[in-house]
Phi, psi and omega in degrees: 000130182282132173280169180298323180296317179297320180299327180282326183289319184301308178299323180296320179295315178300317181296321180294318178297316180298318180296319178299317178298319179295321179295320179297314179299317181297318179297319180295321181291332182270354180295139176288137177293155178301148180294147178299133181231357178205141174202162170263136181301134180289334176221153174275182178286336175097004180239044183064223179269007172278097185260003187080030182071188179298325181297316179293321179294317178299318180297323178295317177301314183296320180295314180293320179297319179297318179296334180267005179085016181239030183282355179279359177252158178269125186249143178228142176283139178276086182217140173258159172233164184240177176081201180298128181074031181307144182241135175267131180305320184295338184272358186242012188244011180084195188252346185084181000286163181235134179243149179278184184294344178263004178085013180265135181292130177261322176200144183271338183198171177298321180296317178293321180301322185255003179065036182298322181254311179231132180289159176056046176263002177250169180244039174278103179202180186298326184287322189250339179277083186265164172277181185293345178270358182084017182261149174288149178267135179306135180233199180304126180097345176271162178232117358276152174287127181228033185279354177285115184245125182296132175220323184064025190232162169274182186293343178263008176082022181248158179297142177277115185273154176076012180226055187308131174065009184256346182234005178227013180049056180055051178056044172065034177237005184228145172244019180217001183243124174074216182209175179234134172288134181232161174244168178254113184293337179263002179058038179209161176091149173072011177076005180217119186262016182293136179283342184229357181208063183275311181187163175285152175287167178292322177198189179260356181283162177299319179296321179294321178292317178296323184294338179254011176099034181225188178207016183078026179276159175208166181277143174236135179234142174273129181270000000 
């Protein structure tokens, strides 16, 4: 049998629990989203795959990030180079985790990004691989399709060896020599759903990139 004191304590306890729950929800709603750490460039440099080398590509990432309010972080283009002193894209982007412009995690680590241990551990797809403005990138079925993203890399984010100047447009300094390895940001089309190594472009020119479903866009990561 409940005493008068017990009767008073029970409602008070319920009210305290309810209040605690409301406070937790309020705190969660007021939490700042994680800072943007990865995006696809909303525009290319406009000179085909001639990006001004890695330095020019990095500068483009930094400029777009600054315009989006994320210029306080150091940004690097996800691009590999070939030949003497070859660079792997995966080695220049930091350790993660990386979140998109909407605060959603795209990958927790370099290993998850590339499926080193388990495949499909990243969220690079049409829904989550956004540009720096938080917008989706046109993909298969959209007009124009712009899902071809420059990488110059194999599926593990490393330089493609033994194919000098054929998959990086002369290390991102040419718009007329060879081709560029590209990935599909929406993970669809062309019989290969790789986000970073779907197929070579038709050429290194702006027209060639557009002709295979691209616009000279590339991935940017905050290190």
